[in-house]
Short mmCIF file of C-alpha atoms and ligand atoms in Angstrom, two decimals:
data_model
loop_
_atom_site.label_atom_id
_atom_site.label_comp_id
_atom_site.label_asym_id
_atom_site.label_seq_id
_atom_site.Cartn_x
_atom_site.Cartn_y
_atom_site.Cartn_z
CA MET A 1 -28.14 27.83 27.29
CA ILE A 2 -27.09 26.01 29.69
CA VAL A 3 -28.44 22.52 30.63
CA ILE A 4 -27.88 21.11 33.90
CA LEU A 5 -28.44 17.58 34.82
CA LYS A 6 -29.88 15.18 37.03
CA ARG A 7 -27.69 13.19 39.02
CA ASN A 8 -26.56 10.57 37.01
CA PRO A 9 -28.30 10.55 33.52
CA ASN A 10 -29.39 7.80 31.95
CA PRO A 11 -26.65 7.35 28.94
CA GLU A 12 -28.44 6.22 26.54
CA GLN A 13 -31.19 9.11 26.68
CA LEU A 14 -27.84 11.84 27.00
CA GLU A 15 -26.64 10.76 23.74
CA SER A 16 -30.18 11.25 21.92
CA LEU A 17 -30.37 14.37 23.50
CA ILE A 18 -26.60 15.49 22.54
CA ALA A 19 -26.96 13.69 18.72
CA TRP A 20 -30.45 16.21 19.00
CA LEU A 21 -29.02 19.25 19.93
CA ARG A 22 -25.61 18.56 17.41
CA GLU A 23 -28.42 17.49 14.74
CA LYS A 24 -29.32 21.34 15.07
CA GLY A 25 -26.30 22.77 14.60
CA ILE A 26 -24.98 23.13 18.17
CA SER A 27 -22.06 22.56 19.86
CA ILE A 28 -22.04 21.01 23.72
CA HIS A 29 -19.39 22.06 26.14
CA THR A 30 -19.65 19.11 28.94
CA SER A 31 -18.83 20.10 32.12
CA ALA A 32 -19.09 17.16 34.97
CA GLY A 33 -19.06 18.75 38.37
CA VAL A 34 -19.06 17.28 41.71
CA GLU A 35 -22.83 17.37 42.06
CA ASN A 36 -24.31 18.24 38.81
CA THR A 37 -23.08 17.51 34.88
CA ILE A 38 -23.72 20.71 33.01
CA LEU A 39 -24.12 21.07 29.55
CA GLY A 40 -23.18 24.35 27.62
CA LEU A 41 -24.92 25.05 24.55
CA VAL A 42 -23.48 27.32 21.43
CA GLY A 43 -24.85 28.03 18.81
CA ASP A 44 -27.86 29.83 17.65
CA THR A 45 -29.79 28.53 20.36
CA SER A 46 -33.09 30.74 19.89
CA LYS A 47 -34.87 28.21 18.22
CA LEU A 48 -34.32 26.05 20.86
CA ASP A 49 -37.31 25.29 22.55
CA MET A 50 -36.20 25.72 26.25
CA ASP A 51 -39.80 23.83 27.97
CA LEU A 52 -39.22 20.87 25.97
CA ILE A 53 -35.55 20.29 26.32
CA ALA A 54 -36.22 21.38 30.54
CA ALA A 55 -39.59 18.36 30.70
CA LEU A 56 -36.78 15.54 29.58
CA ASP A 57 -36.47 12.84 32.15
CA ILE A 58 -32.59 13.80 32.95
CA VAL A 59 -33.13 17.39 32.71
CA GLU A 60 -32.78 19.45 36.22
CA ASP A 61 -32.90 23.31 34.98
CA VAL A 62 -31.91 25.04 31.51
CA LYS A 63 -31.05 28.40 31.87
CA ARG A 64 -30.34 31.34 29.06
CA VAL A 65 -26.61 32.79 29.35
CA GLN A 66 -27.13 36.49 28.60
CA GLU A 67 -23.35 37.10 27.64
CA PRO A 68 -22.33 36.37 24.60
CA PHE A 69 -19.06 34.45 25.68
CA LYS A 70 -20.28 31.18 26.40
CA ASN A 71 -17.25 28.89 26.41
CA ALA A 72 -15.29 31.26 29.00
CA ASN A 73 -18.02 31.79 30.47
CA ARG A 74 -18.06 30.64 34.46
CA LYS A 75 -21.61 29.60 34.14
CA PHE A 76 -20.89 26.57 31.49
CA HIS A 77 -18.03 25.94 33.13
CA PRO A 78 -18.05 26.41 37.38
CA GLU A 79 -14.78 24.84 37.69
CA ASP A 80 -11.27 27.07 37.65
CA THR A 81 -9.79 26.36 34.81
CA VAL A 82 -5.64 24.79 35.44
CA ILE A 83 -3.52 25.22 32.75
CA ARG A 84 -0.85 22.48 33.10
CA VAL A 85 3.04 24.27 31.49
CA GLY A 86 6.05 21.82 31.69
CA ASP A 87 6.31 20.69 35.30
CA THR A 88 3.83 23.70 36.42
CA GLN A 89 1.11 25.27 36.22
CA ILE A 90 -1.44 28.67 36.07
CA GLY A 91 -4.75 28.25 37.71
CA GLY A 92 -5.33 26.05 40.25
CA GLY A 93 -3.66 27.48 43.85
CA VAL A 94 -0.10 27.95 42.20
CA LEU A 95 1.25 31.12 42.23
CA ALA A 96 2.42 31.53 38.10
CA ILE A 97 5.88 33.54 38.10
CA MET A 98 6.38 34.80 34.96
CA ALA A 99 9.72 36.70 34.64
CA GLY A 100 12.05 38.08 32.08
CA PRO A 101 13.37 41.15 30.26
CA CYS A 102 10.88 42.65 28.02
CA SER A 103 12.85 41.53 24.95
CA VAL A 104 15.66 38.63 23.97
CA GLU A 105 18.74 40.25 23.79
CA SER A 106 21.66 37.59 23.14
CA GLU A 107 22.17 34.03 24.26
CA ALA A 108 24.23 34.99 27.41
CA GLN A 109 21.76 38.01 28.40
CA ILE A 110 18.62 35.54 28.34
CA VAL A 111 20.20 32.52 29.96
CA GLY A 112 21.43 34.74 32.84
CA ILE A 113 18.35 35.95 33.38
CA ALA A 114 16.39 32.62 33.32
CA GLN A 115 19.33 30.77 36.10
CA ALA A 116 18.37 33.99 38.01
CA VAL A 117 14.99 33.99 38.22
CA LYS A 118 14.41 30.50 38.78
CA ALA A 119 16.52 30.85 41.66
CA SER A 120 14.53 33.18 42.76
CA GLY A 121 10.69 31.57 42.39
CA ALA A 122 9.70 32.36 38.93
CA THR A 123 7.93 29.65 37.34
CA MET A 124 8.02 30.72 33.94
CA LEU A 125 10.84 32.42 31.38
CA ARG A 126 8.91 35.53 29.36
CA GLY A 127 11.18 37.13 26.60
CA GLY A 128 10.12 39.00 23.36
CA ALA A 129 11.42 38.26 20.29
CA PHE A 130 9.40 39.76 18.28
CA LYS A 131 8.50 43.25 19.29
CA PRO A 132 5.59 45.58 19.15
CA ARG A 133 7.11 48.74 19.40
CA THR A 134 5.06 52.59 18.57
CA SER A 135 8.44 53.57 16.95
CA PRO A 136 9.33 51.94 13.45
CA TYR A 137 12.62 52.99 14.63
CA ALA A 138 13.18 51.22 17.91
CA PHE A 139 14.76 47.41 18.33
CA GLN A 140 12.14 45.02 17.03
CA GLY A 141 13.07 41.86 18.54
CA LEU A 142 15.80 39.25 17.49
CA GLY A 143 13.04 37.32 15.78
CA GLU A 144 14.22 34.07 14.90
CA GLN A 145 17.30 33.91 16.50
CA GLY A 146 15.42 35.62 19.92
CA LEU A 147 13.32 31.94 19.75
CA ALA A 148 16.56 30.03 19.97
CA PHE A 149 17.96 31.71 22.49
CA LEU A 150 14.88 31.43 24.25
CA ARG A 151 14.84 27.70 24.04
CA ALA A 152 18.50 27.92 24.98
CA ALA A 153 18.10 29.07 27.75
CA LYS A 154 14.63 26.52 28.49
CA GLU A 155 16.87 23.68 28.47
CA GLU A 156 18.88 24.97 30.80
CA THR A 157 17.04 25.77 33.45
CA GLY A 158 13.82 23.48 32.74
CA LEU A 159 11.68 27.03 33.05
CA PRO A 160 8.87 26.80 29.91
CA ILE A 161 9.38 30.13 27.84
CA VAL A 162 5.86 32.83 27.25
CA THR A 163 6.61 34.99 24.39
CA GLU A 164 4.59 36.94 21.92
CA LEU A 165 3.30 36.11 18.57
CA MET A 166 3.02 39.09 16.25
CA ASP A 167 2.02 37.20 13.22
CA LEU A 168 0.18 34.53 11.64
CA ASN A 169 3.52 34.07 9.97
CA GLN A 170 5.48 33.41 12.85
CA LEU A 171 3.47 31.00 14.46
CA PRO A 172 5.78 27.96 12.06
CA LEU A 173 9.09 29.31 13.83
CA PHE A 174 6.91 29.02 17.91
CA GLN A 175 6.26 25.44 16.88
CA LYS A 176 9.47 24.58 15.73
CA TYR A 177 10.93 26.14 18.96
CA ASP A 178 8.35 24.52 21.01
CA VAL A 179 6.91 27.80 22.75
CA ASP A 180 4.98 26.41 26.00
CA VAL A 181 2.89 29.79 26.13
CA ILE A 182 2.12 31.61 23.28
CA GLN A 183 1.76 35.67 24.30
CA ILE A 184 -1.04 37.41 22.34
CA GLY A 185 -0.31 41.17 23.09
CA ALA A 186 -2.32 44.47 23.90
CA ARG A 187 -2.40 46.13 20.47
CA ASN A 188 -2.83 42.40 18.65
CA MET A 189 -6.24 41.66 21.53
CA GLN A 190 -8.82 42.18 18.57
CA ASN A 191 -6.49 40.68 16.02
CA PHE A 192 -9.52 37.93 15.12
CA ASP A 193 -7.08 36.05 12.69
CA LEU A 194 -4.63 35.64 15.10
CA LEU A 195 -6.84 34.50 17.79
CA LYS A 196 -8.70 32.03 15.60
CA VAL A 197 -5.29 30.66 14.14
CA VAL A 198 -3.74 29.96 17.86
CA GLY A 199 -7.51 28.44 18.73
CA GLN A 200 -6.75 25.84 16.18
CA GLN A 201 -3.44 24.57 17.18
CA GLU A 202 -2.67 23.32 21.21
CA LYS A 203 -0.02 25.81 23.14
CA PRO A 204 -2.09 27.35 25.68
CA VAL A 205 -2.18 31.31 24.88
CA MET A 206 -1.93 33.67 27.17
CA VAL A 207 -4.14 36.77 26.07
CA LYS A 208 -3.03 40.17 27.26
CA ARG A 209 -6.22 42.92 27.69
CA GLY A 210 -6.04 45.71 24.78
CA MET A 211 -5.28 49.45 26.64
CA SER A 212 -8.60 49.80 26.00
CA ALA A 213 -10.61 46.68 26.43
CA THR A 214 -13.84 46.72 28.65
CA TYR A 215 -13.79 42.93 30.34
CA GLU A 216 -16.67 42.18 27.53
CA GLU A 217 -14.38 42.49 24.36
CA TRP A 218 -11.45 40.96 26.53
CA LEU A 219 -13.56 38.10 27.32
CA MET A 220 -15.06 37.94 23.06
CA SER A 221 -11.51 37.47 22.54
CA ALA A 222 -10.37 34.67 25.25
CA GLU A 223 -13.90 32.91 23.20
CA TYR A 224 -12.32 33.75 19.66
CA VAL A 225 -9.71 30.83 20.86
CA MET A 226 -11.88 28.68 22.59
CA ALA A 227 -14.16 28.40 19.57
CA GLY A 228 -11.24 27.05 17.72
CA GLY A 229 -11.19 24.51 20.45
CA ASN A 230 -8.29 25.40 22.52
CA GLU A 231 -9.50 25.47 26.04
CA ASN A 232 -6.14 26.93 27.65
CA VAL A 233 -6.59 30.50 27.63
CA ILE A 234 -4.93 32.59 30.52
CA LEU A 235 -6.09 36.47 30.91
CA CYS A 236 -3.50 38.84 31.67
CA GLU A 237 -4.22 42.72 33.17
CA ARG A 238 -1.52 44.89 32.02
CA GLY A 239 -3.19 47.98 32.88
CA ILE A 240 -5.56 50.56 30.67
CA ARG A 241 -5.67 53.54 28.96
CA THR A 242 -6.60 56.43 30.79
CA PHE A 243 -6.58 60.49 31.49
CA GLU A 244 -3.66 59.98 34.00
CA PRO A 245 0.18 60.13 32.15
CA PHE A 246 2.11 59.71 35.74
CA THR A 247 2.10 56.33 35.49
CA ARG A 248 2.62 54.59 31.61
CA ASN A 249 -0.95 53.22 31.97
CA THR A 250 -4.04 52.20 35.19
CA LEU A 251 -3.75 49.12 36.49
CA ASP A 252 -6.85 47.56 37.17
CA LEU A 253 -6.92 45.44 39.93
CA SER A 254 -10.81 45.52 40.12
CA CYS A 255 -11.17 43.19 37.15
CA ILE A 256 -9.35 40.40 39.59
CA PRO A 257 -12.79 39.64 41.03
CA VAL A 258 -14.87 40.73 38.44
CA LEU A 259 -13.60 38.11 35.96
CA ARG A 260 -13.72 35.36 38.90
CA ARG A 261 -16.94 35.63 38.90
CA LEU A 262 -17.47 35.87 34.65
CA THR A 263 -15.36 33.58 33.93
CA HIS A 264 -13.45 30.06 34.71
CA LEU A 265 -10.24 31.21 33.07
CA PRO A 266 -6.45 32.32 34.89
CA ILE A 267 -6.25 35.40 35.73
CA VAL A 268 -2.53 36.86 35.42
CA VAL A 269 -1.25 40.60 35.78
CA ASP A 270 1.48 42.29 34.39
CA PRO A 271 2.48 45.34 37.06
CA SER A 272 5.54 45.90 34.65
CA HIS A 273 3.62 47.66 31.60
CA ALA A 274 0.60 48.64 33.42
CA THR A 275 2.90 51.14 35.91
CA GLY A 276 6.07 51.74 33.75
CA LYS A 277 8.22 51.93 36.56
CA SER A 278 9.99 50.00 38.50
CA TYR A 279 9.68 51.20 41.95
CA LEU A 280 5.98 50.60 41.21
CA VAL A 281 6.35 47.10 40.49
CA GLU A 282 6.76 45.67 43.93
CA PRO A 283 3.70 47.18 45.18
CA MET A 284 1.12 46.53 42.40
CA ALA A 285 2.31 43.12 42.37
CA LEU A 286 1.58 42.44 45.92
CA GLY A 287 -1.78 43.92 45.30
CA ALA A 288 -2.66 41.61 42.55
CA VAL A 289 -1.50 38.77 45.02
CA ALA A 290 -4.15 39.74 47.67
CA THR A 291 -6.37 40.31 45.14
CA GLY A 292 -6.80 36.98 44.10
CA ALA A 293 -4.21 36.90 40.97
CA ASP A 294 -3.27 33.28 39.54
CA GLY A 295 0.53 35.29 38.66
CA VAL A 296 2.36 37.62 37.91
CA LEU A 297 4.51 38.77 34.98
CA ILE A 298 7.25 40.74 35.47
CA GLU A 299 9.77 42.00 33.47
CA VAL A 300 13.45 41.52 34.83
CA HIS A 301 17.20 43.18 33.79
CA ASN A 302 20.37 42.41 34.35
CA ASP A 303 21.21 46.29 32.96
CA PRO A 304 17.62 47.83 32.93
CA ALA A 305 20.17 51.17 32.37
CA HIS A 306 21.06 49.66 29.23
CA ALA A 307 18.09 47.53 28.52
CA LEU A 308 16.99 47.85 24.64
CA CYS A 309 13.14 48.07 25.50
CA ASP A 310 11.68 48.80 29.16
CA GLY A 311 14.70 49.68 31.22
CA PRO A 312 12.75 51.71 33.00
CA GLN A 313 9.99 49.39 34.18
CA SER A 314 12.44 46.63 34.98
CA LEU A 315 13.79 45.14 38.09
CA LYS A 316 16.73 44.28 38.82
CA PRO A 317 17.65 40.16 39.71
CA GLU A 318 18.33 40.88 43.31
CA GLU A 319 15.29 43.34 42.96
CA PHE A 320 13.15 40.80 41.71
CA ASP A 321 14.01 37.97 44.11
CA ALA A 322 12.61 40.51 47.32
CA VAL A 323 9.40 40.76 45.41
CA ALA A 324 8.79 37.01 44.94
CA ARG A 325 9.99 36.53 48.20
CA LYS A 326 7.29 38.56 49.23
CA LEU A 327 4.83 37.15 46.45
CA LEU A 328 4.77 33.75 47.75
CA LYS A 329 4.36 35.10 51.72
CA ILE A 330 1.26 37.17 50.46
CA HIS A 331 0.30 34.10 48.31
CA SER A 332 0.03 31.66 50.47
CA LEU A 333 -0.77 33.85 53.66
CA SER A 334 -4.10 34.78 51.75
CA ARG A 335 -4.45 31.75 50.48
CA SER A 336 -4.64 30.27 54.25
CA LEU A 337 -7.65 33.57 54.79
CA ALA A 338 -9.66 32.30 52.03
CA GLU A 339 -9.55 28.54 53.37
CA THR A 340 -9.97 29.95 57.06
CA ALA A 341 -13.05 32.44 55.90
CA PRO A 342 -16.19 31.51 57.84
C1 LIG B 1 4.80 42.29 26.23
O1 LIG B 1 5.03 41.82 27.21
O2 LIG B 1 6.32 42.53 26.17
C2 LIG B 1 4.23 43.45 25.88
C3 LIG B 1 4.31 44.16 24.59
O3 LIG B 1 3.13 43.65 26.48
P1 LIG B 1 1.51 44.34 26.15
O4 LIG B 1 1.27 44.00 24.88
O5 LIG B 1 1.01 44.35 27.26
O6 LIG B 1 2.29 46.06 25.67
MN1 LIG B 2 7.81 45.20 28.01
#
């Protein structure tokens, strides 16, 4: 349920409304907009008398929110969420460019790639230390050592780091190495215990879309994180499973305008895992930015032919450089078109 307040509501009446709702076990999410302030009510609102609330002096309107996701709902929070990470941000008109190898392989590899992608305009460094591999015999990531190398690359370049958390037990290590953005991978999108735990800490969380997840299921995963108190959630589209085996997955770009309507959370697109083929990364990344994505996540490797993971979809640093330049052009063009739109 949302309660839209009149302009400049009487502070005592507002306080007593909030106290009354809290007594009923409802938690309240306040969103102060330019025109109105909105109270988003989360909890069992089925027994609340809407007419009684609507009749209050300070209340302009009361509406039920049908969708099961509340904190993530744009109706609760009409303005876009902007997430600050170090000196950069995700959302709010800055194109987030997350780039780096699938897996951290050595200190020299990650530091070298970090320097290259930074010079090309990347705003964040990605790299897996804990890898969810289909085969137990495939490279599983360097684990803690990988996190230490990522931190060394961050110290060298200043780029904030984004890396995947696979298990609850790894969280203390993420804190020890000061990981800036915690990635929840597609395979863990509905690992609810993991979502609850990352919801109870402060670092931003990027929730990748599960391979067969609907928009609602995906947003409910974001809701799990937000229900724990962490509102800094980023959604990442990385392709879904369809009947088409030619590409690794099928990139669903229509999620961008759909999610824009449904949620205030920033949306990042990963054309690398979505396509599985390096030559498809550029066109799909450009399409994502033209469609309004807040950022992209692109795998970059110094030597894709010998990468320990996901070489076929990885760009070489010089290829990434060319893509990043085009992305920034498309981004500024689409922003200026949006501003001049009638
Ligand atoms: C990754 O980004 O390294 C990854 C494993 O992606 P996904 O969870 O989307 O498969
Ligand atoms: Mn990968």
